[in-house]
PDB file of C-alpha atoms in Angstrom:
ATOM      1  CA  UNK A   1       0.000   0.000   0.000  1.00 69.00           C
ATOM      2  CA  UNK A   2       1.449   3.563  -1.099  1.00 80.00           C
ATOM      3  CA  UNK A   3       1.657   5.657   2.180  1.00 88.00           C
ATOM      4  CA  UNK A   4       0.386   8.859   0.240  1.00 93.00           C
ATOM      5  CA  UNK A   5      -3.483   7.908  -1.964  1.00 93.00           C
ATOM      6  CA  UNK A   6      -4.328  10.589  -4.312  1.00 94.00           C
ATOM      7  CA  UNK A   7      -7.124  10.180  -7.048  1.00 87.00           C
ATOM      8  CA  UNK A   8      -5.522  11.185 -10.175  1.00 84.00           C
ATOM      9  CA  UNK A   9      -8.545  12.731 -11.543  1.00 86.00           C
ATOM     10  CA  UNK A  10      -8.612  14.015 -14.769  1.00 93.00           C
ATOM     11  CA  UNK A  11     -11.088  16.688 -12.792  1.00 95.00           C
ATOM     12  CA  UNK A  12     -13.097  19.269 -14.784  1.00 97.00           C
ATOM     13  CA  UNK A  13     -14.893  22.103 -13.643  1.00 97.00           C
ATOM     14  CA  UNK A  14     -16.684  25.749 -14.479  1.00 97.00           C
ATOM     15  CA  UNK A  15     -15.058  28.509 -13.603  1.00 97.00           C
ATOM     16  CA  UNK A  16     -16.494  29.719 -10.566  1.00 97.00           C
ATOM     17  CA  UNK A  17     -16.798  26.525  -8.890  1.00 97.00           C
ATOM     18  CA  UNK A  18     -15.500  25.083  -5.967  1.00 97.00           C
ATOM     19  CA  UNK A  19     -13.077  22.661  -6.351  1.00 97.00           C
ATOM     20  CA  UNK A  20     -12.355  20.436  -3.582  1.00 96.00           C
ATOM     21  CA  UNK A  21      -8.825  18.284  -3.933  1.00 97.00           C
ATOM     22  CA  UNK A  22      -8.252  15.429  -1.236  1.00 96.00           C
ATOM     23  CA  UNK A  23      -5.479  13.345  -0.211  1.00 97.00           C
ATOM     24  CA  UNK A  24      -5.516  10.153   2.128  1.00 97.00           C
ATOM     25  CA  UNK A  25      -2.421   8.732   3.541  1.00 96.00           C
ATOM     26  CA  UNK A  26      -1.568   5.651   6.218  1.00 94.00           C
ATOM     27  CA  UNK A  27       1.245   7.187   8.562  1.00 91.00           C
ATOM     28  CA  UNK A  28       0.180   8.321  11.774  1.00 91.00           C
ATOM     29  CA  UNK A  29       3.927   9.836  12.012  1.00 90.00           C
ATOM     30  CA  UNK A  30       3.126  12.675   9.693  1.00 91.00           C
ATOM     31  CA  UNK A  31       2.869  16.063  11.317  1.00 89.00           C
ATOM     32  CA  UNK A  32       3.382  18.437   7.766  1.00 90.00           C
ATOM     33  CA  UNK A  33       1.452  18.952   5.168  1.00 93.00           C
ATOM     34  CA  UNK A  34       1.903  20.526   1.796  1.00 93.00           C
ATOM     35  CA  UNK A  35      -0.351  21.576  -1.426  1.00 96.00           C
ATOM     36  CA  UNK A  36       2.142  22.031  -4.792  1.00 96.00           C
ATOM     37  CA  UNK A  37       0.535  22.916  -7.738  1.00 97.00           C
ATOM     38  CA  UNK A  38       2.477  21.672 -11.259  1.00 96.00           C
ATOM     39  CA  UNK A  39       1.465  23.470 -14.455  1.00 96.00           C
ATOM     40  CA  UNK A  40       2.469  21.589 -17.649  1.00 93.00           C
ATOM     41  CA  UNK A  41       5.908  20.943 -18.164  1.00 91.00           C
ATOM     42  CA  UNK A  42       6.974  22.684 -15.187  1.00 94.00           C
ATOM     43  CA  UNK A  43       8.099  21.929 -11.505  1.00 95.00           C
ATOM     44  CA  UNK A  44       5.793  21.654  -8.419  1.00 95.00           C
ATOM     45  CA  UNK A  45       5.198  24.853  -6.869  1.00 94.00           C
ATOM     46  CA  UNK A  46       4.379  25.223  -3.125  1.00 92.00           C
ATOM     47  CA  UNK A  47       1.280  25.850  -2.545  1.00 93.00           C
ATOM     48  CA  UNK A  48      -0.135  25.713   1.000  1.00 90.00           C
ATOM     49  CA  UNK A  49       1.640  24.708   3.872  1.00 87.00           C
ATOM     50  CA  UNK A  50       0.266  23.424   7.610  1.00 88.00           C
ATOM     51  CA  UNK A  51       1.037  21.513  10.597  1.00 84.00           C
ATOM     52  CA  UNK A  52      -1.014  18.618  12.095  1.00 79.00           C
ATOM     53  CA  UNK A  53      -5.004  19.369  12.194  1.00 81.00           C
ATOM     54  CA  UNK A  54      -6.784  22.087  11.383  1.00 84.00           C
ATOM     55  CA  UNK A  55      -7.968  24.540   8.873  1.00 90.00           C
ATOM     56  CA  UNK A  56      -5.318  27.150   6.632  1.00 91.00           C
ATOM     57  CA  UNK A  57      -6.643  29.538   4.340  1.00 94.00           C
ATOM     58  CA  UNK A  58      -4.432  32.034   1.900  1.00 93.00           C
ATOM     59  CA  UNK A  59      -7.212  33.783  -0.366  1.00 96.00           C
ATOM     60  CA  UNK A  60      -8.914  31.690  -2.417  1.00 97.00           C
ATOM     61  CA  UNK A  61      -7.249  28.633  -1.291  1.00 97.00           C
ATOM     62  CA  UNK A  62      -7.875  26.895   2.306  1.00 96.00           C
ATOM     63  CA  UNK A  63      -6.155  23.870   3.062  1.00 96.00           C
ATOM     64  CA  UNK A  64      -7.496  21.234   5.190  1.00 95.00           C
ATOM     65  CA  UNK A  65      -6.536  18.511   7.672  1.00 95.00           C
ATOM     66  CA  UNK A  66      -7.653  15.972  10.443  1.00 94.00           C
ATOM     67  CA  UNK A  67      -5.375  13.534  11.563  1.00 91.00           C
ATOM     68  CA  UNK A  68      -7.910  11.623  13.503  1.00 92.00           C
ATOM     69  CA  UNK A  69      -9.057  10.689   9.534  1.00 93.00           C
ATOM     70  CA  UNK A  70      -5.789  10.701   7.901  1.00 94.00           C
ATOM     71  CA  UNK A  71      -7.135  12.805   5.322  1.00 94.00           C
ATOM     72  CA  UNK A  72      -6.149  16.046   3.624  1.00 96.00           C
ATOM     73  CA  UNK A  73      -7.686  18.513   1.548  1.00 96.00           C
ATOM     74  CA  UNK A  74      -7.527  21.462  -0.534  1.00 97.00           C
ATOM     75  CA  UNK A  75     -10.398  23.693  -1.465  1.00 97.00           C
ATOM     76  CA  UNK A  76     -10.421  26.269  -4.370  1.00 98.00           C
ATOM     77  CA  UNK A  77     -13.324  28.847  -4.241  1.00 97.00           C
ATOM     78  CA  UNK A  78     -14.237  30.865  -7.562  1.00 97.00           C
ATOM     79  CA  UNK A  79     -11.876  28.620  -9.656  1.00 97.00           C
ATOM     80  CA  UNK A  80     -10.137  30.415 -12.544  1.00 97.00           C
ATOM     81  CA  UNK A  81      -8.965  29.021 -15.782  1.00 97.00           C
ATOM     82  CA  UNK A  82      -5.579  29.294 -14.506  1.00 97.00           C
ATOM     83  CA  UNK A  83      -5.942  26.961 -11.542  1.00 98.00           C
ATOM     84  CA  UNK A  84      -5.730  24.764 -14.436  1.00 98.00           C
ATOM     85  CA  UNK A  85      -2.846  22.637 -13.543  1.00 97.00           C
ATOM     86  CA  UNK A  86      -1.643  19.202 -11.478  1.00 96.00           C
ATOM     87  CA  UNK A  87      -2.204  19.078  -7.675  1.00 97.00           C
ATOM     88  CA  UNK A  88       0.046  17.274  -5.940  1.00 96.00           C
ATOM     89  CA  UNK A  89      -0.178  16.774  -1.990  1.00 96.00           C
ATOM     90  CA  UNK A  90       2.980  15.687   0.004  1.00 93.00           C
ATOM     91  CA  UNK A  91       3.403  15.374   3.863  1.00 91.00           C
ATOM     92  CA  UNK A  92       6.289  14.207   6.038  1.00 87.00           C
ATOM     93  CA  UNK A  93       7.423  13.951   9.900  1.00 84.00           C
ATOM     94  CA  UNK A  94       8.649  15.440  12.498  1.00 73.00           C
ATOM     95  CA  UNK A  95      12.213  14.179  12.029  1.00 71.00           C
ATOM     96  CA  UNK A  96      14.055  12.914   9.270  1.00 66.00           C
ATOM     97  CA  UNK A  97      13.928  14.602   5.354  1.00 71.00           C
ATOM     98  CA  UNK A  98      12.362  12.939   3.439  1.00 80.00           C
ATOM     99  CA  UNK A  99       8.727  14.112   2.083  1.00 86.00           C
ATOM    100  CA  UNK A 100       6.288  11.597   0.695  1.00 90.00           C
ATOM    101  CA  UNK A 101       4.118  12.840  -2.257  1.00 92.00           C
ATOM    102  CA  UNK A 102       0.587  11.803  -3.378  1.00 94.00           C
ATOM    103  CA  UNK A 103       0.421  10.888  -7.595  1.00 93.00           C
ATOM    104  CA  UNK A 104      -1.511  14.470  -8.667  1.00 94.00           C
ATOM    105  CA  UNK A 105      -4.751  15.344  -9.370  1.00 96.00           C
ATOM    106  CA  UNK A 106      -5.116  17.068 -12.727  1.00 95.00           C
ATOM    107  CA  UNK A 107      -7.969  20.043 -13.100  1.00 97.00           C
ATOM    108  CA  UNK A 108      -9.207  21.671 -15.687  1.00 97.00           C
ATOM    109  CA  UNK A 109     -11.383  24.847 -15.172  1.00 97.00           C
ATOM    110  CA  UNK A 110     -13.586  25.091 -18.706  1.00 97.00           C
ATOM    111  CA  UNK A 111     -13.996  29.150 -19.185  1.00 96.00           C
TER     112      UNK A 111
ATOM    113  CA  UNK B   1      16.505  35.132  -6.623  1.00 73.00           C
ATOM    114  CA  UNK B   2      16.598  33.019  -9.072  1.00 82.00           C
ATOM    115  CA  UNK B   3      15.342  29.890  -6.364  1.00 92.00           C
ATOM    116  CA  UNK B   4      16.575  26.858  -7.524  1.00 96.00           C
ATOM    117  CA  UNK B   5      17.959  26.325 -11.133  1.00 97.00           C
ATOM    118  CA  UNK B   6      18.802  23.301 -13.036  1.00 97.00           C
ATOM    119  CA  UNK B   7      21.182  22.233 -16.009  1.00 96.00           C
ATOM    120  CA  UNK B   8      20.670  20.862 -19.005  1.00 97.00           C
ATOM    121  CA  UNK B   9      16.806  21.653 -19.791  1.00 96.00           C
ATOM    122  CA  UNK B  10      16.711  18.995 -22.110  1.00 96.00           C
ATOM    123  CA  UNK B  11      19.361  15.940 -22.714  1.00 96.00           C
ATOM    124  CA  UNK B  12      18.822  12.981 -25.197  1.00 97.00           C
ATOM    125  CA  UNK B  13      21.601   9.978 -24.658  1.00 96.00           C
ATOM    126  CA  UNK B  14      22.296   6.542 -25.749  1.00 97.00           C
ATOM    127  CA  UNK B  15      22.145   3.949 -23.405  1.00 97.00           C
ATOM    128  CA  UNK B  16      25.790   3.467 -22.013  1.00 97.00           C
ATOM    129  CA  UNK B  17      26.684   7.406 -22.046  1.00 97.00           C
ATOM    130  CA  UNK B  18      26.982   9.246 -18.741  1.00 96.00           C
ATOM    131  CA  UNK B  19      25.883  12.465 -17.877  1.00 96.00           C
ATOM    132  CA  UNK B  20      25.625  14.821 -14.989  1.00 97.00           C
ATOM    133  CA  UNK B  21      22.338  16.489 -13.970  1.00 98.00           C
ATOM    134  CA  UNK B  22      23.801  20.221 -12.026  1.00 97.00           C
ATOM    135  CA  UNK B  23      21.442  21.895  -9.437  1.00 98.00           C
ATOM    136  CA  UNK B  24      21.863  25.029  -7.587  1.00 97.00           C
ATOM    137  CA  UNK B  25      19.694  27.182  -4.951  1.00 96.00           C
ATOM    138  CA  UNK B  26      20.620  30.717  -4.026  1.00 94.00           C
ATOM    139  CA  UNK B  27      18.094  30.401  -0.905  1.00 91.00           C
ATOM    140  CA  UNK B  28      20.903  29.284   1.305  1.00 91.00           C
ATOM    141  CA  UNK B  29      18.734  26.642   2.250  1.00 90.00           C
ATOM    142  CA  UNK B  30      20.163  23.593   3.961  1.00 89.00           C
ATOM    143  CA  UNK B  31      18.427  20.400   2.256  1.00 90.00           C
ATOM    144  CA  UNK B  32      18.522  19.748  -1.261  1.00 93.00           C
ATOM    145  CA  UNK B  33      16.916  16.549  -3.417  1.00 95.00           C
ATOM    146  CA  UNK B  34      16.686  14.850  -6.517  1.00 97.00           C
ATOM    147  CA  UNK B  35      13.511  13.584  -8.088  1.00 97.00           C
ATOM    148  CA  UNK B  36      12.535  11.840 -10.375  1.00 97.00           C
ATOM    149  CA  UNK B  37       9.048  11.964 -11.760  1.00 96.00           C
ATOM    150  CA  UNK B  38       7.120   9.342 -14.230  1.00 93.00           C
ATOM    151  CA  UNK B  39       3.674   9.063 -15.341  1.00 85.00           C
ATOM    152  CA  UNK B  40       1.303   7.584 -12.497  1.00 80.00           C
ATOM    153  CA  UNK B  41       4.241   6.938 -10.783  1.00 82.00           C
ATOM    154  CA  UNK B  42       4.595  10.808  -8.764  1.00 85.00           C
ATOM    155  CA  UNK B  43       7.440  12.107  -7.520  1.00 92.00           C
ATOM    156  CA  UNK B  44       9.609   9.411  -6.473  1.00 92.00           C
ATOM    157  CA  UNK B  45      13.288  10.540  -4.178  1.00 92.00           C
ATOM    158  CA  UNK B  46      16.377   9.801  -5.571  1.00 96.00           C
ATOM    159  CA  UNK B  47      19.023  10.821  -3.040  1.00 95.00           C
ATOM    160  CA  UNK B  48      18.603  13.835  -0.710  1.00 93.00           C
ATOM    161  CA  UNK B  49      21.435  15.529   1.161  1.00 93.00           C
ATOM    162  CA  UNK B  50      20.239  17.091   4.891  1.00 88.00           C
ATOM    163  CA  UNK B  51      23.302  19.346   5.057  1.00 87.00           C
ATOM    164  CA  UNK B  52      26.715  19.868   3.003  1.00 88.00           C
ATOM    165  CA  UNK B  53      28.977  17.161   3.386  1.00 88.00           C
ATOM    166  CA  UNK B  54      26.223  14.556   3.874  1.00 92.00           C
ATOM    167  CA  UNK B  55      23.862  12.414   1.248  1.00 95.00           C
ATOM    168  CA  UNK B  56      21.531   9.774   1.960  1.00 93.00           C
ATOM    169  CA  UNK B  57      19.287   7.368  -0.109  1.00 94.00           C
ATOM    170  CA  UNK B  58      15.896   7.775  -1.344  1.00 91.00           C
ATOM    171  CA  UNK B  59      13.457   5.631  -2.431  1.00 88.00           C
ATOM    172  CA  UNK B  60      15.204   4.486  -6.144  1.00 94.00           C
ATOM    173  CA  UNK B  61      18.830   5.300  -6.091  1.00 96.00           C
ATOM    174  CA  UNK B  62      20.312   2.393  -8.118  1.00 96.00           C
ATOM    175  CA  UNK B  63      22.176   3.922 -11.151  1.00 96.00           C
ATOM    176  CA  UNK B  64      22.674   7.361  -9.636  1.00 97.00           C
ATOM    177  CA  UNK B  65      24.899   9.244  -7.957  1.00 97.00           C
ATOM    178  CA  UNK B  66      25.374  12.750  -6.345  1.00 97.00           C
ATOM    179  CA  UNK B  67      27.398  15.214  -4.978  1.00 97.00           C
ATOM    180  CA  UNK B  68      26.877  17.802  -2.479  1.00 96.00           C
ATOM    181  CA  UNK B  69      29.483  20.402  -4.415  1.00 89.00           C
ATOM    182  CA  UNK B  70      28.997  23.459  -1.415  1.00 94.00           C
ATOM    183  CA  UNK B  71      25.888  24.330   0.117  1.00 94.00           C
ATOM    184  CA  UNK B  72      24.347  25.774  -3.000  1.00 96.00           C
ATOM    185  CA  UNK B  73      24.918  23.014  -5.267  1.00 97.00           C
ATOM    186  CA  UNK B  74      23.865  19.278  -5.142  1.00 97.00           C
ATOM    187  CA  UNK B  75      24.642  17.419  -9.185  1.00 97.00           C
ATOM    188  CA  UNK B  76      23.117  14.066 -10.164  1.00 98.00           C
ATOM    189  CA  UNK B  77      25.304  11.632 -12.299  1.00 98.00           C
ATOM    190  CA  UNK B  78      24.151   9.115 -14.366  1.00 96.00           C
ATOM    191  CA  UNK B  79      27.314   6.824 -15.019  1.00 93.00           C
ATOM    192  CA  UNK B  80      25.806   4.293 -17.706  1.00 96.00           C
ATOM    193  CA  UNK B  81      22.478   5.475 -18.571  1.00 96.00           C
ATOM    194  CA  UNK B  82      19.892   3.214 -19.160  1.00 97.00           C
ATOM    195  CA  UNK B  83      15.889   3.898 -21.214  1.00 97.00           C
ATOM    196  CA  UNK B  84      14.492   2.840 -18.127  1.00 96.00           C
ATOM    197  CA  UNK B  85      16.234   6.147 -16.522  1.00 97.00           C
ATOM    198  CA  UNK B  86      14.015   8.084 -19.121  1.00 97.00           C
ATOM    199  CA  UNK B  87      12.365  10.525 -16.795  1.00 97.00           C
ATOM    200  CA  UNK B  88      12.110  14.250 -15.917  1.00 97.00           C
ATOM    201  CA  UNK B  89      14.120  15.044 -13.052  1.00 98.00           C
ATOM    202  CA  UNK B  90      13.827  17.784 -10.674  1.00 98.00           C
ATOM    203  CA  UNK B  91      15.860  19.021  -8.188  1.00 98.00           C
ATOM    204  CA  UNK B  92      14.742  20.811  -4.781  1.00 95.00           C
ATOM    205  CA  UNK B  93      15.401  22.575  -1.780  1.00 93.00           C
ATOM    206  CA  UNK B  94      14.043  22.825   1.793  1.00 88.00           C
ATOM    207  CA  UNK B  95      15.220  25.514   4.663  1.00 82.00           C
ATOM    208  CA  UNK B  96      14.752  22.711   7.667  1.00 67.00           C
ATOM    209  CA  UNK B  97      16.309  19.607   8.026  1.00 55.00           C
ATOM    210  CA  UNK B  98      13.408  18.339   9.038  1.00 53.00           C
ATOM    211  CA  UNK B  99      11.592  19.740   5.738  1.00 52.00           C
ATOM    212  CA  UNK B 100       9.351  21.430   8.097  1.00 61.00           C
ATOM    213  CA  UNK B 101       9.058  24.236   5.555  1.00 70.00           C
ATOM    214  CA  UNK B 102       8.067  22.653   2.817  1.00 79.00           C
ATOM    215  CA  UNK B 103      10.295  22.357  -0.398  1.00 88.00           C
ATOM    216  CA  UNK B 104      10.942  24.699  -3.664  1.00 91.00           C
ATOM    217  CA  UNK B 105      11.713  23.011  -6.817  1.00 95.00           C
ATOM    218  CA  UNK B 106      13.689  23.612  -9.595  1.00 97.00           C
ATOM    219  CA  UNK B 107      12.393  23.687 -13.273  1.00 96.00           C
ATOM    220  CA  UNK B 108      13.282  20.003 -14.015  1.00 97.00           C
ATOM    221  CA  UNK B 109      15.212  18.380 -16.694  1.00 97.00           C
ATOM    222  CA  UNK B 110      13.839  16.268 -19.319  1.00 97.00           C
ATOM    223  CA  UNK B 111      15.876  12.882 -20.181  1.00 97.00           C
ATOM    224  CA  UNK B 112      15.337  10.563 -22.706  1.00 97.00           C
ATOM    225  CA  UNK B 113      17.836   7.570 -23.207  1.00 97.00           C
ATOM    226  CA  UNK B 114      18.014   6.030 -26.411  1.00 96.00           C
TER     227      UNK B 114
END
């Protein structure tokens, strides 16, 4: 079992919608979570960033998680054509470096 | 700031050849990686080094190596590539050793071996 489940999507929505991106993962051990958003042929950019449970928000974005579930999320309110792009969620623990990423969720936000 | 930048962009070899894959961050960030990412497959972690002078294992290492040059730099060599190395690789950087802060990436660099 991958430690990081992501649904790959493809995802396609109006603009304007909400878009809610999720992430589920089997490691009670991790404490950080990330949002990176990949548009084509380009590298991940960071996103949204939080530590164990609870709610994040950074304008239109609010990032999401409860441990007790082992489940992530990012929400996108008024989605634009240019949230068009790859999601990709990662998360990792309190010690040690390395950073475990889910497999991307693509969207597409129709005009 | 240019953040982190990568060298080649693009890099086409025959199986056998070696090559090396340069990274550098300006952030003065103490953790830099290697990636390697493949369709359905994610992100997957090459080698990573915590600090300069120090380089660990990730999850598929065979075939690679690296080099923490400084703390800005951290190169990837490929010393007989292989097709099954076909990949785009990026390279990243994190401020905390514990990657508390989340990492930066690089552009990538796209590989094909023939």
């Amino acid at each position: 079992q991958k430690e990081v489940e992501q649904d790959p999507g493809p995802l396609s929505v109006p603009e304007g919608a909400i878009v809610s991106l999720n992430c589920t993962y089997s490691n009670s051990a991790f404490q950080y979570f990330m949002w990176y958003r990949q548009y084509s042929r380009k590298g991940p950019e960071l996103l949204m960033y939080t530590y164990s449970s609870g709610n994040k928000e950074d304008g239109r974005f609010t990032a999401q998680v409860d441990k007790s579930s082992k489940y992530i999320s990012l929400f996108i309110r008024d989605s634009q054509p240019s949230d068009s792009a790859t999601y990709l969620c990662a998360m990792t623990k309190n010690t040690g470096n390395q950073f475990y990423f889910g497999t991307g969720t693509s969207l597409t936000v129709i005009p | 700031n240019a953040g982190v930048t990568q060298t080649p962009k693009f890099q086409v070899l025959k199986t056998g050849q070696s090559m090396t894959l340069q990274c550098a961050q300006d952030m003065n960030h103490n953790s830099m990686y290697w990636y390697r990412q493949d369709p359905g497959m994610g992100l997957r972690l090459i080698y990573y080094s915590a600090s300069e002078g120090t380089t660990d294992k990730g999850e598929v290492p065979n075939g690679y190596n690296v080099s923490r040059l400084n703390k800005r730099e951290f190169s990837l060599r490929l010393e007989s590539a292989a097709p099954s190395q076909t990949s785009v690789y990026f390279c990243a950087s994190s401020e905390a050793t514990s990657g508390r802060a989340g990492q930066f990436f690089g552009p990538g660099t796209r590989l094909t071996v023939l």
